[in-house]
Structures are given as C-alpha cells and as structure tokens.
Coordinates of C-alpha atoms in Angstrom, one line a residue:
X1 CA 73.4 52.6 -6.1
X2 CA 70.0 52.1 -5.9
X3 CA 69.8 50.7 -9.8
X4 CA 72.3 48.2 -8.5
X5 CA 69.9 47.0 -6.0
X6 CA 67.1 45.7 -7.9
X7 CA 68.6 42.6 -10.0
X8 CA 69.1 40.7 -6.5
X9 CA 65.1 40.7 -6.4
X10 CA 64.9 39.8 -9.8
X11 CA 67.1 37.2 -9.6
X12 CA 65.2 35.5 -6.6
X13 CA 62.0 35.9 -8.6
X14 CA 63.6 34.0 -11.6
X15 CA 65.2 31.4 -9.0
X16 CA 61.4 30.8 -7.7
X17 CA 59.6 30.9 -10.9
X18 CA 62.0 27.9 -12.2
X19 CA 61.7 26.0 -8.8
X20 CA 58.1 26.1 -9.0
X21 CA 58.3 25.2 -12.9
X22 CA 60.6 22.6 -12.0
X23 CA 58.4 21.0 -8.8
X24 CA 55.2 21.3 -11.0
X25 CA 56.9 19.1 -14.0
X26 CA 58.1 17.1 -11.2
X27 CA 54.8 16.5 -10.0
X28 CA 53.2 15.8 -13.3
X29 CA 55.8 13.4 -13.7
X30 CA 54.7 11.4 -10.6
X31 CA 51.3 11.1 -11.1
X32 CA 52.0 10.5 -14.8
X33 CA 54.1 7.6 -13.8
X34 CA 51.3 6.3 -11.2
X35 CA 48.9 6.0 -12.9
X36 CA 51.2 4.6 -15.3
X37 CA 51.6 1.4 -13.0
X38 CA 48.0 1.4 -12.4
X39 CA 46.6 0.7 -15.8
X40 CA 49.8 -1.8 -16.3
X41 CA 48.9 -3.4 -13.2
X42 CA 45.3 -3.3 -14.3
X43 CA 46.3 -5.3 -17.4
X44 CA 46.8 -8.3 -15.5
X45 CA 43.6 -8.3 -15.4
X46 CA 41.6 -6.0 -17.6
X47 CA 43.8 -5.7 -21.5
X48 CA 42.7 -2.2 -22.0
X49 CA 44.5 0.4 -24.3
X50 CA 46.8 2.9 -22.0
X51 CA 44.1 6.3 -21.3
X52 CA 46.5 9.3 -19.8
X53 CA 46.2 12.9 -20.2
X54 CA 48.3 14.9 -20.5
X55 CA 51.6 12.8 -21.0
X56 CA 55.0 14.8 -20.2
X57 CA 56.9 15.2 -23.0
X58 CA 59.8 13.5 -21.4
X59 CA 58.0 10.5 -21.2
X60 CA 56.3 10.4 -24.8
X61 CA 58.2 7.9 -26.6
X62 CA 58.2 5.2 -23.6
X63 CA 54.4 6.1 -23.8
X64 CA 53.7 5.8 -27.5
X65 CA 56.0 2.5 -27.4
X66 CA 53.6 0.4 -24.5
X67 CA 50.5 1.7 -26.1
X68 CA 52.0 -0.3 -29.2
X69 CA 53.1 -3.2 -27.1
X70 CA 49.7 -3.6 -25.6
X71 CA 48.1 -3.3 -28.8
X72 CA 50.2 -5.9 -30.4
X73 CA 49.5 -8.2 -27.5
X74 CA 47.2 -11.6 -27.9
X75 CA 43.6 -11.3 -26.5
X76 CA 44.2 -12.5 -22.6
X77 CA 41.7 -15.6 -22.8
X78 CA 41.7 -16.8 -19.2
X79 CA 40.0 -13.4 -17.8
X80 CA 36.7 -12.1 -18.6
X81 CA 36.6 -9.0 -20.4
X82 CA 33.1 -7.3 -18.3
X83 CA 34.0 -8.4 -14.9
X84 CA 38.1 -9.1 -15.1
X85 CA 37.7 -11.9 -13.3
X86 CA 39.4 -15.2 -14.1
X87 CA 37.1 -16.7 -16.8
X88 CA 35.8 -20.2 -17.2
X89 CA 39.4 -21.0 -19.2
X90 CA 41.1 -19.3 -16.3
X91 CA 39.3 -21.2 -13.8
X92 CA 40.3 -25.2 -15.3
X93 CA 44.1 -23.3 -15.3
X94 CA 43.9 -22.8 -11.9
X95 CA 42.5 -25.7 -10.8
X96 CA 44.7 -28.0 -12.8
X97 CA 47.6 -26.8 -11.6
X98 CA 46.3 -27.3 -8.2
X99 CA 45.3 -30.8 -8.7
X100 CA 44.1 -32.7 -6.4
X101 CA 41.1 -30.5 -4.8
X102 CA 40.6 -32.9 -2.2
X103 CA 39.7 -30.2 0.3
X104 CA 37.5 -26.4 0.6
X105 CA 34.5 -26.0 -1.3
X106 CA 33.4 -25.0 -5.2
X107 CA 29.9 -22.9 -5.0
X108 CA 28.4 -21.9 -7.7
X109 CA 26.2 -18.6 -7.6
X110 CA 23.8 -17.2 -10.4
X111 CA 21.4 -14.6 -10.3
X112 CA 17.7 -15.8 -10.5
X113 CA 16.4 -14.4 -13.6
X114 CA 19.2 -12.3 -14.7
X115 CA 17.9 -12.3 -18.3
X116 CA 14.8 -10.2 -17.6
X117 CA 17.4 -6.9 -16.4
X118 CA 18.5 -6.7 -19.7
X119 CA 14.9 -6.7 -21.5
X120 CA 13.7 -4.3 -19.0
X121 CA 16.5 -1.8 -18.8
X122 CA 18.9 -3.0 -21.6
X123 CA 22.3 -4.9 -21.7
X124 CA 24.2 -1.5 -20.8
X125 CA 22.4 -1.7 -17.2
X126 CA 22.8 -5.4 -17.1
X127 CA 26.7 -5.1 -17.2
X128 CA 26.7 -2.8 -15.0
X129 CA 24.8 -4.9 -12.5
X130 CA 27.6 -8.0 -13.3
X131 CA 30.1 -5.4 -12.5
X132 CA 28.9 -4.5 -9.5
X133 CA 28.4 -7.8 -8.1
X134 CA 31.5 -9.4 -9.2
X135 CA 32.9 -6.2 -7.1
X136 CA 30.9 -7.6 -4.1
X137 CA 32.0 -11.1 -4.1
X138 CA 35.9 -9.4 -4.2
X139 CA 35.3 -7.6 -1.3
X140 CA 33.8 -10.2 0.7
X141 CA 34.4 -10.6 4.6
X142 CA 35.0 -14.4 3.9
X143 CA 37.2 -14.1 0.7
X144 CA 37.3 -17.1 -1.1
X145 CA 41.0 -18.5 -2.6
X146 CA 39.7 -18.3 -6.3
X147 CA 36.8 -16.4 -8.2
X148 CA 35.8 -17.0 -11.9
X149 CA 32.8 -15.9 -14.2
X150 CA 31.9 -18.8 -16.0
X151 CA 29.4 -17.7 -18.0
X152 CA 26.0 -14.7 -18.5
X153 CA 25.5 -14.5 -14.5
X154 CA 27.1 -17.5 -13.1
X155 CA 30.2 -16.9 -10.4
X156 CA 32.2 -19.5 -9.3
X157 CA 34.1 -19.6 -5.8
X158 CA 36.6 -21.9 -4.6
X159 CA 37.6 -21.7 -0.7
X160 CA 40.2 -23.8 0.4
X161 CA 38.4 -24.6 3.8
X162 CA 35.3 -26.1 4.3
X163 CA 31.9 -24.2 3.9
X164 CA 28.9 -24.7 5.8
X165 CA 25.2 -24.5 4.8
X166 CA 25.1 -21.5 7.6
X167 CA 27.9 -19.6 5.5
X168 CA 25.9 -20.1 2.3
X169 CA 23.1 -18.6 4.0
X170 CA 25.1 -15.4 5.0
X171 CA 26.8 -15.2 1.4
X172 CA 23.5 -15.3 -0.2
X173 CA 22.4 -12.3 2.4
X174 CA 25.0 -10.4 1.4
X175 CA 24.3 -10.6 -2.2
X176 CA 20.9 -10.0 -2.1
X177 CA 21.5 -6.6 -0.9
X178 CA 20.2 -4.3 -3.3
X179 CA 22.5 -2.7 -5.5
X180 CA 22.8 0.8 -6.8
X181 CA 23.0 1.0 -10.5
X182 CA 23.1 3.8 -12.2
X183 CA 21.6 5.7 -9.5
X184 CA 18.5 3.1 -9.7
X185 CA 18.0 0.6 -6.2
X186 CA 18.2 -3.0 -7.9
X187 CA 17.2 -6.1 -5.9
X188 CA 17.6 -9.3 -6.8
X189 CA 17.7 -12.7 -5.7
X190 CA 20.3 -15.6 -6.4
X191 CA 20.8 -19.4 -6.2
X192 CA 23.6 -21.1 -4.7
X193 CA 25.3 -24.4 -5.6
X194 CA 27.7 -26.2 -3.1
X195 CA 30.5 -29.0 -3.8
X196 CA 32.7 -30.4 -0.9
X197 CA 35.7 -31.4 -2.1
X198 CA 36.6 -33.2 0.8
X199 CA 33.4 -35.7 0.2
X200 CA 33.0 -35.6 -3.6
X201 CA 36.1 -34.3 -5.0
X202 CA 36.9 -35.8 -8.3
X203 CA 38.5 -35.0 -11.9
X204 CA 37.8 -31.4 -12.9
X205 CA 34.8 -32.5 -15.4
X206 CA 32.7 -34.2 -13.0
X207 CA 33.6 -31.8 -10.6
X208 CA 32.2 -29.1 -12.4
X209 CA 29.1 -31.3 -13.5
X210 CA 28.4 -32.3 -9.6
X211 CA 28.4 -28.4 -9.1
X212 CA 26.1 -27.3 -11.5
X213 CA 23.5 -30.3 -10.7
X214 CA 23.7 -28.5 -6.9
X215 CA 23.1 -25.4 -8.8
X216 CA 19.7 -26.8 -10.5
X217 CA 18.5 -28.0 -7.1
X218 CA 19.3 -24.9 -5.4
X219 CA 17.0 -23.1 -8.4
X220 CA 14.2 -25.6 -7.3
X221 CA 15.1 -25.1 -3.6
X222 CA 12.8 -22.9 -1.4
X223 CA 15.6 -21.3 0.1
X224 CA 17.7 -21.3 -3.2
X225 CA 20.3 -23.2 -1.5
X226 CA 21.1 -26.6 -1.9
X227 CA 24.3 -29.2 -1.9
X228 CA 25.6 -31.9 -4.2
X229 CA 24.4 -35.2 -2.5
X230 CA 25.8 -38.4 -3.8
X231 CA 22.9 -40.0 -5.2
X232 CA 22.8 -36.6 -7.4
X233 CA 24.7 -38.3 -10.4
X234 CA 22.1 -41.2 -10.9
X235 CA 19.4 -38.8 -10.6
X236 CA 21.3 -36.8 -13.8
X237 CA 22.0 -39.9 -15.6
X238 CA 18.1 -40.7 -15.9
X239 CA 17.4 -37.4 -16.8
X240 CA 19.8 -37.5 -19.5
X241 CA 18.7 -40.8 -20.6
X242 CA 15.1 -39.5 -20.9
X243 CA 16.2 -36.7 -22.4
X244 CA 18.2 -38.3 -25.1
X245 CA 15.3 -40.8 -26.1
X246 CA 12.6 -38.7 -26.3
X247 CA 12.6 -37.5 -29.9
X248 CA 13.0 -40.8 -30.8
X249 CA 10.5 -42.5 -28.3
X250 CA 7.9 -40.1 -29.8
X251 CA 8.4 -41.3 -33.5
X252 CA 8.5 -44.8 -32.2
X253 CA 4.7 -44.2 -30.7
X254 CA 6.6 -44.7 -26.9
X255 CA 4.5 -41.4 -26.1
X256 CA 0.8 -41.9 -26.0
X257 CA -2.8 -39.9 -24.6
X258 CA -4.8 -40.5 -22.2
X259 CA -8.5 -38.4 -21.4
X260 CA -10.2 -38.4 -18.4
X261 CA -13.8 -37.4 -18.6
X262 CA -15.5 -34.4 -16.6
X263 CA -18.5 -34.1 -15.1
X264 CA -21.0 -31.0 -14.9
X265 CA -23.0 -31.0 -11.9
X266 CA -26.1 -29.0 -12.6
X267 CA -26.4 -30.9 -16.2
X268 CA -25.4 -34.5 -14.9
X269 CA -23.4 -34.6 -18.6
X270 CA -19.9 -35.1 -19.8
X271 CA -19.4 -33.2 -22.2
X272 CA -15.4 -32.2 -21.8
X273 CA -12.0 -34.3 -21.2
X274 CA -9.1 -33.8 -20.3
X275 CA -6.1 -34.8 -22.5
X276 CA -2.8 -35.9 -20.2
X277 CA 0.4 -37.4 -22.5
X278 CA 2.2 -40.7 -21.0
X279 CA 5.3 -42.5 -21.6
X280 CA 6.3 -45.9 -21.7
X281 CA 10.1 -45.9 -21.9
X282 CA 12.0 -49.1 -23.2
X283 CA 13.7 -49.2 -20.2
X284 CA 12.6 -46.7 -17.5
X285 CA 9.2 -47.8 -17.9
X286 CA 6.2 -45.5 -16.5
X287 CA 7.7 -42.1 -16.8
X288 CA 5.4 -39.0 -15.5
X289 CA 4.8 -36.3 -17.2
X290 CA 5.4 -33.8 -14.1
X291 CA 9.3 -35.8 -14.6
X292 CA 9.8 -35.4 -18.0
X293 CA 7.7 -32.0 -19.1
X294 CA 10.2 -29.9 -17.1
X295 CA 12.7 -31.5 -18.3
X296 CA 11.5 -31.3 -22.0
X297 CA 11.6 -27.5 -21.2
X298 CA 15.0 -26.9 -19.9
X299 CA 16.5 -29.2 -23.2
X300 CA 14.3 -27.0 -25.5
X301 CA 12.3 -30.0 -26.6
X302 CA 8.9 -28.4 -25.5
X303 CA 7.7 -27.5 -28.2
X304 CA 8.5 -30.7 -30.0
X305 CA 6.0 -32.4 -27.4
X306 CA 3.2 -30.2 -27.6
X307 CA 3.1 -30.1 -31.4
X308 CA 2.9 -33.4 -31.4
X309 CA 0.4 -33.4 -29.0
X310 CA -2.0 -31.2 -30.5
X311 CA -1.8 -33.6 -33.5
X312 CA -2.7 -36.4 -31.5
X313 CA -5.4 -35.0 -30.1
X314 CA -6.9 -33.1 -32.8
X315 CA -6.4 -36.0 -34.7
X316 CA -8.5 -38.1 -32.2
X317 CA -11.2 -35.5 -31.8
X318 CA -11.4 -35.7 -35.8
X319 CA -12.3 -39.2 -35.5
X320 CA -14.7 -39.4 -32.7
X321 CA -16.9 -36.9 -34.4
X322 CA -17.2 -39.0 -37.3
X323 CA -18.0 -42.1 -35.1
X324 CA -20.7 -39.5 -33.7
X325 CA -18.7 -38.9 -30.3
X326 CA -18.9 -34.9 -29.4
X327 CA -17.3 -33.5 -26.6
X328 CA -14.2 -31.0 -26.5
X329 CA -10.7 -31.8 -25.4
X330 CA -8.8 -30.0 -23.1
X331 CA -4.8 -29.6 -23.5
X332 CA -2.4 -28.3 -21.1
X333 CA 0.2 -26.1 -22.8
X334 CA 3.8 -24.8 -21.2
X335 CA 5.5 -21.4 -20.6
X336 CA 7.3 -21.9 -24.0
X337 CA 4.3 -22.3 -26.1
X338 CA 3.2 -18.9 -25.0
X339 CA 6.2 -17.2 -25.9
X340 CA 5.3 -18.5 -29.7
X341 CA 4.3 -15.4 -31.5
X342 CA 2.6 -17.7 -34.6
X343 CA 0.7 -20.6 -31.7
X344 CA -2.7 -18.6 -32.6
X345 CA -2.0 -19.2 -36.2
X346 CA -0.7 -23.0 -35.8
X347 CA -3.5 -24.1 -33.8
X348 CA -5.9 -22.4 -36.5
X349 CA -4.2 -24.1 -38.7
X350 CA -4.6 -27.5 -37.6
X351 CA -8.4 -27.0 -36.8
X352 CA -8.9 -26.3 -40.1
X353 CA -6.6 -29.1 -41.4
X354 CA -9.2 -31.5 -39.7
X355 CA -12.3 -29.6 -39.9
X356 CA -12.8 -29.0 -36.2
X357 CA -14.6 -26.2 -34.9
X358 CA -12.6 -24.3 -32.8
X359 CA -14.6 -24.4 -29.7
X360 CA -13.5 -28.6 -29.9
X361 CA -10.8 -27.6 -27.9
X362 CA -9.5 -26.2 -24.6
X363 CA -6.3 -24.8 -24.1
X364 CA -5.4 -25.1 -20.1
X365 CA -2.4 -22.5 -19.0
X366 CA -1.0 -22.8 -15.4
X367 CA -1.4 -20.0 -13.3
X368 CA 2.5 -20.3 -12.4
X369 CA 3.4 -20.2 -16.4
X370 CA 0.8 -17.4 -17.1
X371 CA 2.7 -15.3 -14.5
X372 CA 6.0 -16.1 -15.4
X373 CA 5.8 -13.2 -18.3
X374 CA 1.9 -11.9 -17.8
X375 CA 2.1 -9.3 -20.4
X376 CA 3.2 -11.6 -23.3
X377 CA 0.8 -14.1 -22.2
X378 CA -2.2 -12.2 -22.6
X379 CA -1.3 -11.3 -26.3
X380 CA -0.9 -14.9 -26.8
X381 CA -4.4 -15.2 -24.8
X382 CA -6.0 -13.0 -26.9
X383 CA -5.2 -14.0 -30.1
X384 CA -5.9 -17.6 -28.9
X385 CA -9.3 -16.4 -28.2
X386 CA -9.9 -14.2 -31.2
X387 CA -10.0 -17.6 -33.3
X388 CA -12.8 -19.0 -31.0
X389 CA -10.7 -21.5 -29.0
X390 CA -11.5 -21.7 -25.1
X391 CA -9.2 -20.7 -22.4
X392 CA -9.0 -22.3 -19.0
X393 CA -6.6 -21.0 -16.2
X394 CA -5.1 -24.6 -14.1
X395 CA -4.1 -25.2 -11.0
X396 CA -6.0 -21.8 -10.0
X397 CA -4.6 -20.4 -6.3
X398 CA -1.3 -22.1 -6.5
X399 CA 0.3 -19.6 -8.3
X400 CA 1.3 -15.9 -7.9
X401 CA -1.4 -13.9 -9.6
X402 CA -2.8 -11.0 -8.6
X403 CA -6.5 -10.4 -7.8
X404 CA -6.4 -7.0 -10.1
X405 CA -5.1 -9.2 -12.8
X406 CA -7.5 -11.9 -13.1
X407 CA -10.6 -9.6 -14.0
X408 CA -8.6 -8.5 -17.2
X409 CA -7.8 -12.5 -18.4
X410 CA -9.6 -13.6 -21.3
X411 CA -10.1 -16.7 -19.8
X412 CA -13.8 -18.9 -19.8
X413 CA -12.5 -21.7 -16.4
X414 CA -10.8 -22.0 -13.6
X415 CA -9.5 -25.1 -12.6
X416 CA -9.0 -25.2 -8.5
X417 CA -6.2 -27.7 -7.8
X418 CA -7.1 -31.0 -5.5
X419 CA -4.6 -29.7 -2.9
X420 CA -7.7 -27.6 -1.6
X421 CA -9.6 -30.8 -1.5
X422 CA -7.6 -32.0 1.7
X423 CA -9.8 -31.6 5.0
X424 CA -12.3 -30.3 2.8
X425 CA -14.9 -32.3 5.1
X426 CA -13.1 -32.4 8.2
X427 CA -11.6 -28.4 8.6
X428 CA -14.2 -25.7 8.8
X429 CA -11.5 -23.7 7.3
X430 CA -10.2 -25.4 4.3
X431 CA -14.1 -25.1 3.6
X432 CA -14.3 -21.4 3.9
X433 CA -11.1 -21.3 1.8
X434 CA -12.7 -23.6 -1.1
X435 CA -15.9 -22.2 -1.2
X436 CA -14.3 -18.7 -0.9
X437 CA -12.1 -19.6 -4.5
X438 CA -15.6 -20.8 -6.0
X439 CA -17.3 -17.2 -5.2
X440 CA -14.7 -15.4 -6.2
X441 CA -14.2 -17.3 -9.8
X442 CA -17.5 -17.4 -10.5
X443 CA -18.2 -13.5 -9.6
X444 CA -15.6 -12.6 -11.7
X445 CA -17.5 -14.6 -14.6
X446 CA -15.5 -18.3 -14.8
X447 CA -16.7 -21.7 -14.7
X448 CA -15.6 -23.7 -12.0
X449 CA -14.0 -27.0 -12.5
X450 CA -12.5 -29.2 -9.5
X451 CA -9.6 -31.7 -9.7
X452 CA -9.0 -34.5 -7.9
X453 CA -12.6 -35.3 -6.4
X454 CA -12.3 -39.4 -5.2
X455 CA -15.7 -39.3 -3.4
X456 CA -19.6 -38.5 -3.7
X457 CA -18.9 -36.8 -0.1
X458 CA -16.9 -34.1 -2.1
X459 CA -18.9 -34.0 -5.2
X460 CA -21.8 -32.7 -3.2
X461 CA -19.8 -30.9 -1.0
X462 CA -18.7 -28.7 -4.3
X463 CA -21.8 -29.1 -5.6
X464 CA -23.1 -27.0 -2.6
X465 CA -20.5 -24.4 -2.8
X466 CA -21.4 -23.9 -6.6
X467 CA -18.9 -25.8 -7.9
X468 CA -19.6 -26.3 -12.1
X469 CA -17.2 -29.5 -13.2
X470 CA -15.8 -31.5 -11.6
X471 CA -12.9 -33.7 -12.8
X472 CA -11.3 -36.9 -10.6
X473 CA -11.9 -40.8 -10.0
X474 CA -14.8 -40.7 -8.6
X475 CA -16.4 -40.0 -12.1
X476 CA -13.5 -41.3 -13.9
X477 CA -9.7 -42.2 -14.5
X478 CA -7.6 -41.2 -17.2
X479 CA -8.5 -43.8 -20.3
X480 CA -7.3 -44.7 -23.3
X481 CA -9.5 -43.4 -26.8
X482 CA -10.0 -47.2 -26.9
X483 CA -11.0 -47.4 -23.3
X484 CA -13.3 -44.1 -23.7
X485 CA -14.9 -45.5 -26.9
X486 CA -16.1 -48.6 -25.0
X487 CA -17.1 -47.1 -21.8
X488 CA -19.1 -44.3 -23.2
X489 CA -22.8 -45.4 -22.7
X490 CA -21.9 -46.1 -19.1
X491 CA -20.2 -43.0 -18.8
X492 CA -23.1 -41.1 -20.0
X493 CA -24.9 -43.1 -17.6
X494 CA -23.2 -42.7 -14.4
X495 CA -22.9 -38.7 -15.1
X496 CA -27.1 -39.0 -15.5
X497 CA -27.3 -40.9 -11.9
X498 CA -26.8 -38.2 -9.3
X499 CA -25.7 -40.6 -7.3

C-alpha cells in the first residue's frame, strides 16, 4: 500500500518541474520578442545590426532571417548615424513636404568651440558629448516639431509656433548645463541662430542661408544670441562680393600699404612704423581692414594676405635701406599664421631673400589671437624669436590673458590700445588704470607703446606715466612709402621738437 503511494508525489513534482520549464521558456520568449520590437523600432532611426542573447530556439530562423534583411538593407541617408536624428537630407525631406513654412521658427544651435573637445579628450569623448546633447534637445520642456543634425555640432529646430528672444534665452540655459560624460563634468557654451518664418519665410535655400547668417551674428553676439534681420542679406552679399574679389584684387595691386611712423619719447626719434594693408575695391571702394581681415579668415584666405604682405613690406624695407632710410617695420599677423608650424622658417626665408637683418622687422600678435590657443602660440613665439625677429603683444588689456602668463611671453612691446586713452585727462581713474598698464608692462620688462594719441596733452600725459612710443596723429597718419619718403626730414624734425 504504501509503495502505491509515492508516484502521486512524483507525479506532482514532474507536473511542476514542466510548468516551471514551460513559464521560464515562456518568459524568455517575451522578453526575447520585446526587445525584438525595440531594436526594430530603433531602426527607424538608428540601422544597427539585431544584438540579442540568448535567442530561443523557436525563434532562430525568424531571427537569422531579419538579421539578413537588415543587412541587405540600403544605408538610411536622411538620419544621422551618431545622434539618429533626422540629418541635413532628412531635414530638406521634411520641410519640402511641408511647404510653405510661412509660420514657427528655424534656430539653429552650435556648440562654441566644439572642435577643441576632441583635441583635448579625443573624438570618442566628443561623440559622446553630441550624443548627450542631441538627447537634451529631445527631451526638452518646449519640444520643437522637427530636430535635425546638420553637420559636426550644428542642431537645427523647427517649432511650428512662434519663438521669442526670451525662449532663446531659456533654451540656451538649458543647454549650457553641464553635462556628464563619461563620468567627467563638461561645460560648454553655445550660439543660437533665429529665423521667423512668419517675417522671412522663403524657399528652403534662402531659408537655410538667412538662418545660418543669424548663426554668425549670434557667434559675434555678447549674449550668443541673435535673429535674422532683413537687411542681413545685403550685408552677406558684400561680404561675398569681397570675398570673391580678393585674390584677384591683390594680383591686380587693388591691395596696397600704408606705415605710420612712431615716436620714442625719451629719444625724440622715429625709428619704427607701423605697417596697416588697405583696399580700394572697383566697386565698394574704401574697404577696412577690421571688414575684410575677419572675413579673409573665416574663407581661409588669411594666409594668402599676409604672405603677400610680408613681401610688400620686406620688399619696401629692402629699398629704403638702399636709399639710406633705416627704421624697422612692424606687421600685424592673425590667429592663422600662428598655427603655421614652418612661419619661423618663411619669414627667415624672405629676410634672407632680401638681405634684411632680422631685427628690420616686428611681428605684432593680438592679445585676443595669442589667447585663442596660448600653448601653440608660444612655440610659434619662440621660434620667431630664436631667428632674431622682434615680438610685440597689440591691443594689450583688451584681451583675456592671464597675469601669470604674461611673465613667460617672449615678447620685447606692449602695445596699449587707444580705448584707454578716453577720459585719460578728464577721469582720475582711467588715469590710475593707464598708468597702472604702463607699470605693470614695463616691470615685467616690455616697452611701452601707445595707440591712438591725437594731442600733445596726451603725449605728455604718457610721457609722465613712463610711457616709451607713442603711435597716433598727433605725430603722424598712416602714409604711403611715397608719402613717407617725402616727409622724412620733417618727420625727423617734428620727433626732435618736444613740442
């Protein structure tokens, strides 16, 4: 009796082994099949190879047979493979298909000097930082209709409604917030571009022209904001003009130099000019160099202008030491031309192509482009003053350097800018502030030059406060090396006659 009694428990224990067997294959099945439809619904946006493990064995052929399918698939080209957001070919099938946009807002948001994450902590860390913010602007209170990546660290938005210069200001905020990448706090700053489409809507290409110029004023911007204005377009059309004729307005001699002569106080000589390009355009006539020089930067043409610079002026300092004239030349160079590894060996070059000593001429560096990349500029420094050229620092106190930087610059001048000139006479305190910048240059062992000094008032004013050159009308304007050649007894004249 009792040996017929123990198969019911058996049985039971059989019964529940299989149930469980049977709920547990169940339940890989479910999540096997979830995340099934997540990576397929990911593939509307992401195309990604299928990644499960393990895969029932039920359900191996079906999943051998997509992972085929996806494979065999074309390369999704309106999303953007980082990010899976629409791409820039994404973005014109949108909007064309929802032609007219005569209402809502495009902005346009990039990340103010994106470049330099990915020299600092590599292009591994950059994407991740793309990632991450192209998550943010997803997940934003005020979700926009449309979001694209249009290119490196450029995001574009579309809103259906209007946008106001308030809800730019709170976008940016929320952007700005440091990220967390890789464990590492990342802040960062970004610019922000605004079209209405209810004012300036127009066909997709201008569109997305008008939105990139409010881009470029919202990267000169103070508060990195700015909007497309209507007169924007003429503005870009003389920029482009200039840009298009300048190559060929510097063959054609369009593009010509101008010195203005210094003075050193304690001496009463000139001894030192400065070198400043103009332009007389066929059609746009007087063009300034603080228009075009920027804009010769951002079309990559810099360094066309400054060679040819540096051969006009070496040229002309070549020839007024032969008609017995001896004085050195200063010559203003851009961010670019620092980040040329060979510009020691191309200036040494042309020095000794015309037989110029080296100390004939002055390189002058901004103290905004010296900071933009400090390290690389003072190799470039130092090599520039291993071959015996000077070094002068311009514009000195309107840039971003650091006091514990500026004993370590290989540097012989300071130039202060004429902004600290204004009140000089009449504000106890723009005194204090001038004569302060004099002390401090000249303790850490620079000569002081001056810009911008219009009156004797001034000049003695500086002269008092230890100032070493000074550089403005007062002694003299810009002139032609015609104009200097004439001048140049009564030059040497007026710089003799204190006063």
């Amino acid at each position: 009796m009792t040996g017929q009694l123990w198969w019911p428990g058996a049985l039971a224990g059989i019964l529940t082994a299989l149930l469980g067997l049977w709920l547990w294959q169940l339940l890989r099945r479910r999540r096997f099949l979830a995340e099934l439809q997540r990576q397929l619904a990911q593939q509307q946006h992401l195309h990604l190879p299928l990644n499960i493990s393990p895969v029932p064995a039920a359900f191996q052929p079906l999943y051998q047979s997509l992972s085929e399918l996806l494979l065999s698939l074309p390369e999704d080209i309106t999303r953007d493979r980082l990010t899976g957001l629409a791409n820039r070919v994404g973005f014109k099938r949108y909007t064309c298909a929802s032609m007219p946009l005569t209402r809502g807002a495009l902005v346009l948001i990039d990340v103010h000097r994106f470049r330099y994450v990915n020299d600092l902590l590599g292009f591994a860390f950059g994407d991740e930082l793309l990632r991450l913010f192209s998550q943010r602007l997803q997940h934003l209170k005020q979700a926009p209709s449309f979001i694209s990546r249009m290119n490196g660290d450029e995001f574009l938005l579309y809103y259906d409604t209007q946008v106001d210069e308030a809800q730019l200001h709170k976008l940016k905020g929320r952007m700005q917030v440091p990220f967390d990448v890789k464990g590492t706090p990342i802040a960062i700053k970004v610019h922000i571009g605004l079209l209405d489409l209810g004012q300036h809507h127009a066909d997709l290409s201008q569109m997305l022209r008008r939105l990139d110029l409010a881009l470029k004023k919202a990267r000169n911007a103070r508060d990195g904001v700015a909007s497309y204005g209507s007169g924007d377009d003429l503005v870009h059309q003389r920029e482009l003009q200039l840009i298009s004729s300048l190559p060929k307005d510097l063959q054609l001699d369009r593009l010509h130099m101008v010195y203005q002569p210094k003075l050193a106080l304690s001496s009463g000589r000139c001894t030192q000019m400065e070198a400043l390009i103009r332009w007389e355009h066929g059609s746009l006539g007087t063009v300034s160099p603080a228009e075009f020089i920027p804009l010769a930067e951002y079309a990559g043409m810099i360094d066309l202008v400054s060679k040819w610079a540096l051969e006009q002026v070496l040229a002309q300092q070549a020839a007024w030491r032969l008609a017995g004239l001896t004085f050195q030349v200063a010559l203003n160079l851009s961010t670019s031309d620092l980040d040329n590894d060979g510009l020691a060996e191309e200036i040494a070059a042309r020095l000794e192509h015309y037989r110029l000593p080296a100390d004939a001429l002055v390189i002058e560096i901004t103290e905004s482009t010296l900071m933009t990349d400090l390290q690389r500029a003072l190799t470039t420094l130092h090599q520039l003053r291993a071959i015996g050229v000077r070094l002068a620092i311009d514009d000195f106190g309107t840039g971003h350097s650091s006091l514990a930087y500026l004993k370590h610059l290989p540097v012989d001048e300071v130039k202060i800018d004429k902004a600290f000139l204004e009140d000089l006479l009449v504000d106890e305190q723009a005194a204090h502030i001038m004569g302060a910048s004099i002390s401090l240059a000249k303790k850490l062992g620079f000569e002081v030059t001056v810009e911008g000094v219009e009156t004797k008032a001034v000049r003695d004013a500086l002269q008092v406060m230890g100032a070493d050159v000074i550089q403005g009308d007062f002694f003299a304007p810009p002139m032609t090396a015609s104009e200097l050649e004439g001048s140049w007894p009564q030059l040497q004249a007026r710089a003799a006659n204190k006063d």
